[in-house]
Short mmCIF file of C-alpha atoms in Angstrom, two decimals:
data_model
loop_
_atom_site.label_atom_id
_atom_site.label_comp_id
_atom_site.label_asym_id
_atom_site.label_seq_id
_atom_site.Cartn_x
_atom_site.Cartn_y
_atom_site.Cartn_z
CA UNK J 30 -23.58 -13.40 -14.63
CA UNK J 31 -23.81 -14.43 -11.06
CA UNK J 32 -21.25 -12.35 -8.37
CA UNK J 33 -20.16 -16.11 -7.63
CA UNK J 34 -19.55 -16.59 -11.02
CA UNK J 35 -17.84 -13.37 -11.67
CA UNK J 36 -15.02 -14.22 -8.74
CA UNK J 37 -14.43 -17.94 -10.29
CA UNK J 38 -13.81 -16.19 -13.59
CA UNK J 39 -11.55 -13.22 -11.87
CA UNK J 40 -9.42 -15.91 -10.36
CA UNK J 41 -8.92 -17.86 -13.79
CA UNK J 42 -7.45 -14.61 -14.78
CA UNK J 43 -5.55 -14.54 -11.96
CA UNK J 44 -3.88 -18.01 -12.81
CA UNK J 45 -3.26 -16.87 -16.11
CA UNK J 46 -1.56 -14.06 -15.25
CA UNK J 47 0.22 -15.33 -12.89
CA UNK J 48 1.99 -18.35 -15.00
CA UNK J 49 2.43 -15.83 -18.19
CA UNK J 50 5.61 -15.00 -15.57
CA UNK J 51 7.00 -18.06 -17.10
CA UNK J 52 6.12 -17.44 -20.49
CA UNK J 53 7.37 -13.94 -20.31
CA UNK J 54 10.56 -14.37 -18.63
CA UNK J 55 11.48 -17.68 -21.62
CA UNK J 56 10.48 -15.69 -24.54
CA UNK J 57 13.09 -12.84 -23.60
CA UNK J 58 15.50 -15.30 -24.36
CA UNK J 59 14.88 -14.95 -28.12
CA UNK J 60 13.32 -11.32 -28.54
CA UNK J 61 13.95 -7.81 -26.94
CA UNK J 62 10.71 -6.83 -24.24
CA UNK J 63 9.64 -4.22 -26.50
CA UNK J 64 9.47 -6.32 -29.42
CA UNK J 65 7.62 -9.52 -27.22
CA UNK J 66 5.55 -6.31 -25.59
CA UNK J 67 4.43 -5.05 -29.28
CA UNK J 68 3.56 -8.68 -30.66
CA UNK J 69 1.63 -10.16 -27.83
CA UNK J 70 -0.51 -7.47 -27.35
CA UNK J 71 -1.21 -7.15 -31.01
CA UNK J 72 -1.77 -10.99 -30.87
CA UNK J 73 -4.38 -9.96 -27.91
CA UNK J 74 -5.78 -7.00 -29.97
CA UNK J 75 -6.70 -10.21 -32.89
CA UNK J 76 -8.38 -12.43 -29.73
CA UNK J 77 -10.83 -9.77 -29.41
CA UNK J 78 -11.58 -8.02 -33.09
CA UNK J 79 -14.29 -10.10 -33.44
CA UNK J 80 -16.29 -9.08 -30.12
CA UNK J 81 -15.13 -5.59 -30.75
CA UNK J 82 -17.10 -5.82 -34.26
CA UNK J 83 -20.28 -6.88 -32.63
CA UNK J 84 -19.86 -4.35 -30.14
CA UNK J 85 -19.14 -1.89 -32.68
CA UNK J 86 -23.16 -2.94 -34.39
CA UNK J 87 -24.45 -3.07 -31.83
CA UNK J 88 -23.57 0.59 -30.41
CA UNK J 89 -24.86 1.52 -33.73
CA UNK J 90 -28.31 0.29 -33.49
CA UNK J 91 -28.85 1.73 -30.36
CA UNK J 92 -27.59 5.01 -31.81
CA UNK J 93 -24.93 5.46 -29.19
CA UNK J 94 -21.99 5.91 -31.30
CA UNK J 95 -18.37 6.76 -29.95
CA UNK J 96 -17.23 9.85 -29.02
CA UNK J 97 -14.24 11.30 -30.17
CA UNK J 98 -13.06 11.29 -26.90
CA UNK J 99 -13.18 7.96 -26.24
CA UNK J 100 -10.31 7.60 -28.85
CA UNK J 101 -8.07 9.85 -26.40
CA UNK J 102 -9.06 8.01 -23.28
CA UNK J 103 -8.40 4.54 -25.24
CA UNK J 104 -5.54 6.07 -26.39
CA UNK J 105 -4.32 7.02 -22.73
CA UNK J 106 -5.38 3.38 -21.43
CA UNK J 107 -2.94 2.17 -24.05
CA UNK J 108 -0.22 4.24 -23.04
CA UNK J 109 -0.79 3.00 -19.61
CA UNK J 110 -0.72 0.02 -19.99
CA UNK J 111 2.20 0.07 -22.92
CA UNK J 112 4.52 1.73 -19.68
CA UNK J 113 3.06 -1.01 -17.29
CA UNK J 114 3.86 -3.79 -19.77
CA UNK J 115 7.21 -2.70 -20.81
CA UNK J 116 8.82 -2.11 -17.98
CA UNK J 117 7.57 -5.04 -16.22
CA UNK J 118 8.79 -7.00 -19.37
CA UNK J 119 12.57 -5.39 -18.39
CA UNK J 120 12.51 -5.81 -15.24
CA UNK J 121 11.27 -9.91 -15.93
CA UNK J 122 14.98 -10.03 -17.60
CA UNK J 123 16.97 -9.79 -14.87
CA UNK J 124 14.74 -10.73 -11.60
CA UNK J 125 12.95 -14.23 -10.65
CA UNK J 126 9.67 -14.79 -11.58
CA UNK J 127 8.55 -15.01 -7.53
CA UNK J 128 10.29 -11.92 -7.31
CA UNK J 129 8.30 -9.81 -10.68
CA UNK J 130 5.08 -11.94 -9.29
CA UNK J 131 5.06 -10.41 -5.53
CA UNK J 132 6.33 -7.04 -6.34
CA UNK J 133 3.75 -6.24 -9.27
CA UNK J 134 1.32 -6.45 -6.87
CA UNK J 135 2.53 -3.64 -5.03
CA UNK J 136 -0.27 -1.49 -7.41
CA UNK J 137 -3.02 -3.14 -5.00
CA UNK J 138 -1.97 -0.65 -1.89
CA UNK J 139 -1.44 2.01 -4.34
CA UNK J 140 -4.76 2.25 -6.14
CA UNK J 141 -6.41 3.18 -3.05
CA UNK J 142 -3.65 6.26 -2.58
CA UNK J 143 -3.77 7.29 -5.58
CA UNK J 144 -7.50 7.38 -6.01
CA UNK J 145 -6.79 9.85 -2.84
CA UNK J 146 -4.46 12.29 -4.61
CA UNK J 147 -5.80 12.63 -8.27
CA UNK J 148 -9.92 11.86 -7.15
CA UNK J 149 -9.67 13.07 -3.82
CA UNK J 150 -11.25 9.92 -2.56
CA UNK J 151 -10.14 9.41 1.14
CA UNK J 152 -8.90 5.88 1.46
CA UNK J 153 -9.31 3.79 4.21
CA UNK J 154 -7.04 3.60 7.25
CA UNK J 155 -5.79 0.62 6.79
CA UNK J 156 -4.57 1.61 3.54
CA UNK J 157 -1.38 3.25 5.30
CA UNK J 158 0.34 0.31 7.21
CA UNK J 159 -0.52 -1.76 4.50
CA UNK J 160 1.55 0.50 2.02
CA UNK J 161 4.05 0.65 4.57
CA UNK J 162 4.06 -3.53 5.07
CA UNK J 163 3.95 -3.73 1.35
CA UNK J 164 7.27 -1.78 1.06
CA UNK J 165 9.29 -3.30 3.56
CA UNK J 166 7.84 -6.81 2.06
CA UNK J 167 8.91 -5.92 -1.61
CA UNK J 168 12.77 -4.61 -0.05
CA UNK J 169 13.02 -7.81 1.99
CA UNK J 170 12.07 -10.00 -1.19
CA UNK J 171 14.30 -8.30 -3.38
CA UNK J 172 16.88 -8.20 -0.99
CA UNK J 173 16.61 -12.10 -0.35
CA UNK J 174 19.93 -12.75 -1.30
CA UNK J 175 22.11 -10.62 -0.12
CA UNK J 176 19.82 -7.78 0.85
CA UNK J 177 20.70 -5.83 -2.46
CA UNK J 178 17.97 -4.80 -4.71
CA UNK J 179 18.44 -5.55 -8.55
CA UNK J 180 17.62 -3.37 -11.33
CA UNK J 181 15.35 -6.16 -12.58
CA UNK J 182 13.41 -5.84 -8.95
CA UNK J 183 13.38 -1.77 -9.49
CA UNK J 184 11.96 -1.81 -13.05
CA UNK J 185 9.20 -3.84 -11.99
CA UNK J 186 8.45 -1.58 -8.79
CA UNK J 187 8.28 1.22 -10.91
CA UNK J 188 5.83 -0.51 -13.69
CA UNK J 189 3.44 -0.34 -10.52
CA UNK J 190 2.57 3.56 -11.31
CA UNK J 191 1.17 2.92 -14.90
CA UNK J 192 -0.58 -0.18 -13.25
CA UNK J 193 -2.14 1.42 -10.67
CA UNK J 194 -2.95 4.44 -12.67
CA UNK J 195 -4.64 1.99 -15.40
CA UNK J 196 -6.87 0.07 -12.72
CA UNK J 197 -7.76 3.39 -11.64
CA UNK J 198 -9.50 4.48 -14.91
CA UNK J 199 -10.04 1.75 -16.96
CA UNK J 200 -12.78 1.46 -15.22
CA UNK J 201 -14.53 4.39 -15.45
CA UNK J 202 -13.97 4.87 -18.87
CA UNK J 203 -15.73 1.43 -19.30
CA UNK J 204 -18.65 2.40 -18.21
CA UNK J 205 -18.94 5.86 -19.87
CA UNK J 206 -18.75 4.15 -23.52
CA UNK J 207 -20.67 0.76 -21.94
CA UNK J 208 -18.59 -0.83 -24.65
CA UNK J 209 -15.81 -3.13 -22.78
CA UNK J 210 -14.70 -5.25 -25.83
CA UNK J 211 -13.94 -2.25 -27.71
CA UNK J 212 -11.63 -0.48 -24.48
CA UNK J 213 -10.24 -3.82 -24.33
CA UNK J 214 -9.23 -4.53 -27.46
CA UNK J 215 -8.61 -0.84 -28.73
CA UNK J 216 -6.13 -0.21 -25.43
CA UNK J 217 -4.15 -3.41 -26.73
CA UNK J 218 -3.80 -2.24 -30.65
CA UNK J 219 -1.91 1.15 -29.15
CA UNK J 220 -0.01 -0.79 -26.86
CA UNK J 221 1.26 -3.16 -29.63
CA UNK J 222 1.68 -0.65 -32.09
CA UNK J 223 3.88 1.56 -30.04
CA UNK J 224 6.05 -1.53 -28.37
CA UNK J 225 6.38 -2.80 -31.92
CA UNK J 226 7.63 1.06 -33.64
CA UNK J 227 10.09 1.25 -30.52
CA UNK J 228 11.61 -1.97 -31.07
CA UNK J 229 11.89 -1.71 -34.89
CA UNK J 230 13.81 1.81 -33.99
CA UNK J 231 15.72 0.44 -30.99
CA UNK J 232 16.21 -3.57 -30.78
CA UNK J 233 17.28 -6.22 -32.67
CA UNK J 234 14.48 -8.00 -34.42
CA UNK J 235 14.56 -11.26 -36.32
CA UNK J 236 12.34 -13.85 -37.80
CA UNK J 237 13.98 -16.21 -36.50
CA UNK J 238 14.03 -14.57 -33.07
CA UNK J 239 9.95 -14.59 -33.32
CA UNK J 240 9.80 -18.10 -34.67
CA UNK J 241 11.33 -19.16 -31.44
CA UNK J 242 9.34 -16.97 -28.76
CA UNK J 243 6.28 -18.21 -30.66
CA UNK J 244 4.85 -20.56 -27.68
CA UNK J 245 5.66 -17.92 -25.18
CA UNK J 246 4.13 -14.81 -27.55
CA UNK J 247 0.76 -17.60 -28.43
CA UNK J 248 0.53 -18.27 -24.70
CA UNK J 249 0.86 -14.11 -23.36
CA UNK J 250 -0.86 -13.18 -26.62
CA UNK J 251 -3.97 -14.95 -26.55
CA UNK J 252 -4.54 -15.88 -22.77
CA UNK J 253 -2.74 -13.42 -20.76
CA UNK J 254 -4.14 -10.55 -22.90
CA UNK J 255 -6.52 -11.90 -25.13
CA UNK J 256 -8.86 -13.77 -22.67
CA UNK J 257 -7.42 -12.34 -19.29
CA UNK J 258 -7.33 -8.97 -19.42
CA UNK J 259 -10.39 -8.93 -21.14
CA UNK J 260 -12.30 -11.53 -19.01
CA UNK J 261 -11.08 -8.54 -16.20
CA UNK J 262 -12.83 -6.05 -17.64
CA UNK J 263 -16.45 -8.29 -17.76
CA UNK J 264 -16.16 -9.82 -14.99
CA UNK J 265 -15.64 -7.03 -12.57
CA UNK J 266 -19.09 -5.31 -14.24
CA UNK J 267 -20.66 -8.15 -11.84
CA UNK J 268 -18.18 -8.42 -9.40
CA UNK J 269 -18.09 -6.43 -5.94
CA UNK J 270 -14.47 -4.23 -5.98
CA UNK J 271 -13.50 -6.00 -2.80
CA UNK J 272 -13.75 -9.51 -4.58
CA UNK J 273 -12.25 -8.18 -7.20
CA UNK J 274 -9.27 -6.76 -5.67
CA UNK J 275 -8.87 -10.01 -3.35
CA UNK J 276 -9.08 -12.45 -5.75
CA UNK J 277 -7.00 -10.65 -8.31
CA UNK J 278 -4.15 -10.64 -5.91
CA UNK J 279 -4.06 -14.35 -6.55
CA UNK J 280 -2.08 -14.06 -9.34
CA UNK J 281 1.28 -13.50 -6.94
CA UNK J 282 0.81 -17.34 -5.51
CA UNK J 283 0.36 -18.56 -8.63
CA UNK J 284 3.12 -16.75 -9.93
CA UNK J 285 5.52 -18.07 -7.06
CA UNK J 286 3.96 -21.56 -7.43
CA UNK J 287 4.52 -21.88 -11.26
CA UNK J 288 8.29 -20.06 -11.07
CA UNK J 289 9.15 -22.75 -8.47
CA UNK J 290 7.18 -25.78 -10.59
CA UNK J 291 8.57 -24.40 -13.96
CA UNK J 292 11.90 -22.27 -12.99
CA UNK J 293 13.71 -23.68 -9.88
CA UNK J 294 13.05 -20.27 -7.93
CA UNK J 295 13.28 -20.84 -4.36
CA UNK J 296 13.05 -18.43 -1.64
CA UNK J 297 15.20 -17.87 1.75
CA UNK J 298 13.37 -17.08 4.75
CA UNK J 299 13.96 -13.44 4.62
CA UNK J 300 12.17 -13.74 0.73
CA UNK J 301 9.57 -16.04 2.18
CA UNK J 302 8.43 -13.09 4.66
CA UNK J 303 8.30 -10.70 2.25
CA UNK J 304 6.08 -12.43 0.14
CA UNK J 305 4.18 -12.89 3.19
CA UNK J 306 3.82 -9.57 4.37
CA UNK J 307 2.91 -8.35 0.62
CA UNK J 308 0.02 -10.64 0.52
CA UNK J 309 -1.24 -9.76 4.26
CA UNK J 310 -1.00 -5.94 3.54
CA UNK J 311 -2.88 -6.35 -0.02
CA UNK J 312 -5.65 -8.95 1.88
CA UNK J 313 -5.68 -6.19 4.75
CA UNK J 314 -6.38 -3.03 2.62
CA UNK J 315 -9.32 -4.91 0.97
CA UNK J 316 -10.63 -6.72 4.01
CA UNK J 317 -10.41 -4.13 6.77
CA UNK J 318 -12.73 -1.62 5.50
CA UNK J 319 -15.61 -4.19 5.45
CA UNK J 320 -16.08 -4.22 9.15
CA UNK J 321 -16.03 -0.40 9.37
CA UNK J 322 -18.78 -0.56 6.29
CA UNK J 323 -20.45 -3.20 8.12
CA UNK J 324 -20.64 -1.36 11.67
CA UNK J 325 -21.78 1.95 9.90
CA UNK J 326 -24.39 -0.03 8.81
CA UNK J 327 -26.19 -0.92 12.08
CA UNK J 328 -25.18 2.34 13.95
CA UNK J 329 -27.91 3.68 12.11
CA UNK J 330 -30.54 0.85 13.20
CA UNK J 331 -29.93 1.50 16.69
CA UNK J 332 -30.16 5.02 16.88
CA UNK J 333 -33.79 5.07 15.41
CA UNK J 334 -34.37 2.35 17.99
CA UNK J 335 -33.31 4.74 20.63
CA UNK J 336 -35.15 7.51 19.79
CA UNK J 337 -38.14 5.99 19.03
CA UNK J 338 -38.01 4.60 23.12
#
């Protein structure tokens, strides 16, 4: 797969993503968000069985078998991303879908930081305006009306940890086990199992309930996890993490343009400049270090030059 190719498929998942907002915030009106969490990403879990059984052969030929582990580090990518989901899925109750779009992107700024603190990875310099310009973007969105931040605005901002922490690693454990389909799909049958056990303990769950969501849970089930997040994972083995990141971010735009086709969100002016300094930070943390990268480069070329004369 070409790099070119790799960012056209990145930004289909980004348009997925972004209008499973919709989907997400119209099935809660018939289910509880642990219950549509559990279901959708066992639905997502089914999507993939098949490549996960080829996978599964074809480690075995090669004699690489999996490690035990790689069960705990699946296990711990579908913990992540069962905290990421399910708050998100709470906060989707009782926010906008502009609103859960723009402020779920907040984990962009916050990879960088935390790959900082726990990898002790400097980040760039950029990285600390932008987290800065990302804040006061997310308080000025939420606060669009009214300047008062909902609990359905601070459940999402907090499902940004368990994001951030997932983009973090789900990458390197990828390419320890060189087996994608299988950390795909395997991180999506622990988040559905343990969404589904909490909300057989905790919510109301009905057939009838399901029967209704069952557009919304096809749609999230088999695109937004099935395809998506698993088109993520392939695509960014060809993909350079800049492009990645960038294109990725998407997702918020399409996730404003689809809750105000769909919805009937609209934003003031005050939410129309948070959105906009959200997506400059995000664009800034990701496109800034290239020219430092790119001046390192030829600093080198010109000294030889020098002493050479």
């Amino acid at each position: 797969m070409s790099r070119i190719r790799a960012n056209l498929l990145l930004m289909l998942v980004a348009l997925i993503w972004g209008s499973a907002f919709v989907a997400q915030s119209q099935g809660m009106a018939h289910v509880g968000p642990m219950a549509f969490t559990g279901v959708r990403f066992l639905i997502g879990a089914l999507v993939v069985l098949p490549l996960m059984g080829l996978e599964w052969r074809s480690l075995r030929r090669q004699a690489k078998p999996l490690q035990r582990g790689d069960g705990v580090r699946i296990a711990g990518l579908g913990a992540l991303l069962l905290l990421g989901a399910a708050m998100q899925q709470i906060g989707i109750t009782s926010t906008s879908v502009t609103n859960a779009g723009f402020l779920t992107a907040l984990y962009v700024p916050l990879v960088p930081v935390l790959s900082w603190l726990l990898l002790r990875q400097l980040p760039h310099w950029s990285v600390w305006p932008g987290a800065l310009a990302c804040l006061v973007g997310a308080y000025l969105l939420s606060g669009a009306q009214g300047l008062s931040i909902s609990s359905g605005d601070l459940w999402i901002i907090a499902s940004t940890l368990p994001w951030a922490l997932h983009v973090l690693l789900i990458g390197r454990v990828a390419d320890r086990m060189s087996a994608p389909f299988l950390v795909a799909g395997g991180q999506f049958a622990v988040c559905g199992v343990l969404a589904l056990a909490w909300s057989l303990a905790y919510e109301p769950l009905s057939w009838a309930g399901l029967h209704s969501a069952t557009w919304a849970l096809a749609y999230t089930g088999v695109l937004s996890v099935g395809v998506a997040f698993t088109a993520q994972v392939v695509a960014q083995r060809y993909a350079h993490a800049t492009d990645a990141a960038i294109v990725l971010s998407a997702e918020t735009l399409f996730a404003a343009v689809f809750g105000y086709l769909l919805m009937g969100d609209r934003l003031d002016a005050v939410g129309l400049l948070g959105c906009g300094l959200i997506f400059v930070s995000m664009l800034g943390v990701q496109v800034l270090p290239l020219f430092s990268t790119r001046a390192r480069a030829r600093e080198p070329v010109h000294g030889t030059a020098m002493r050479r004369l």
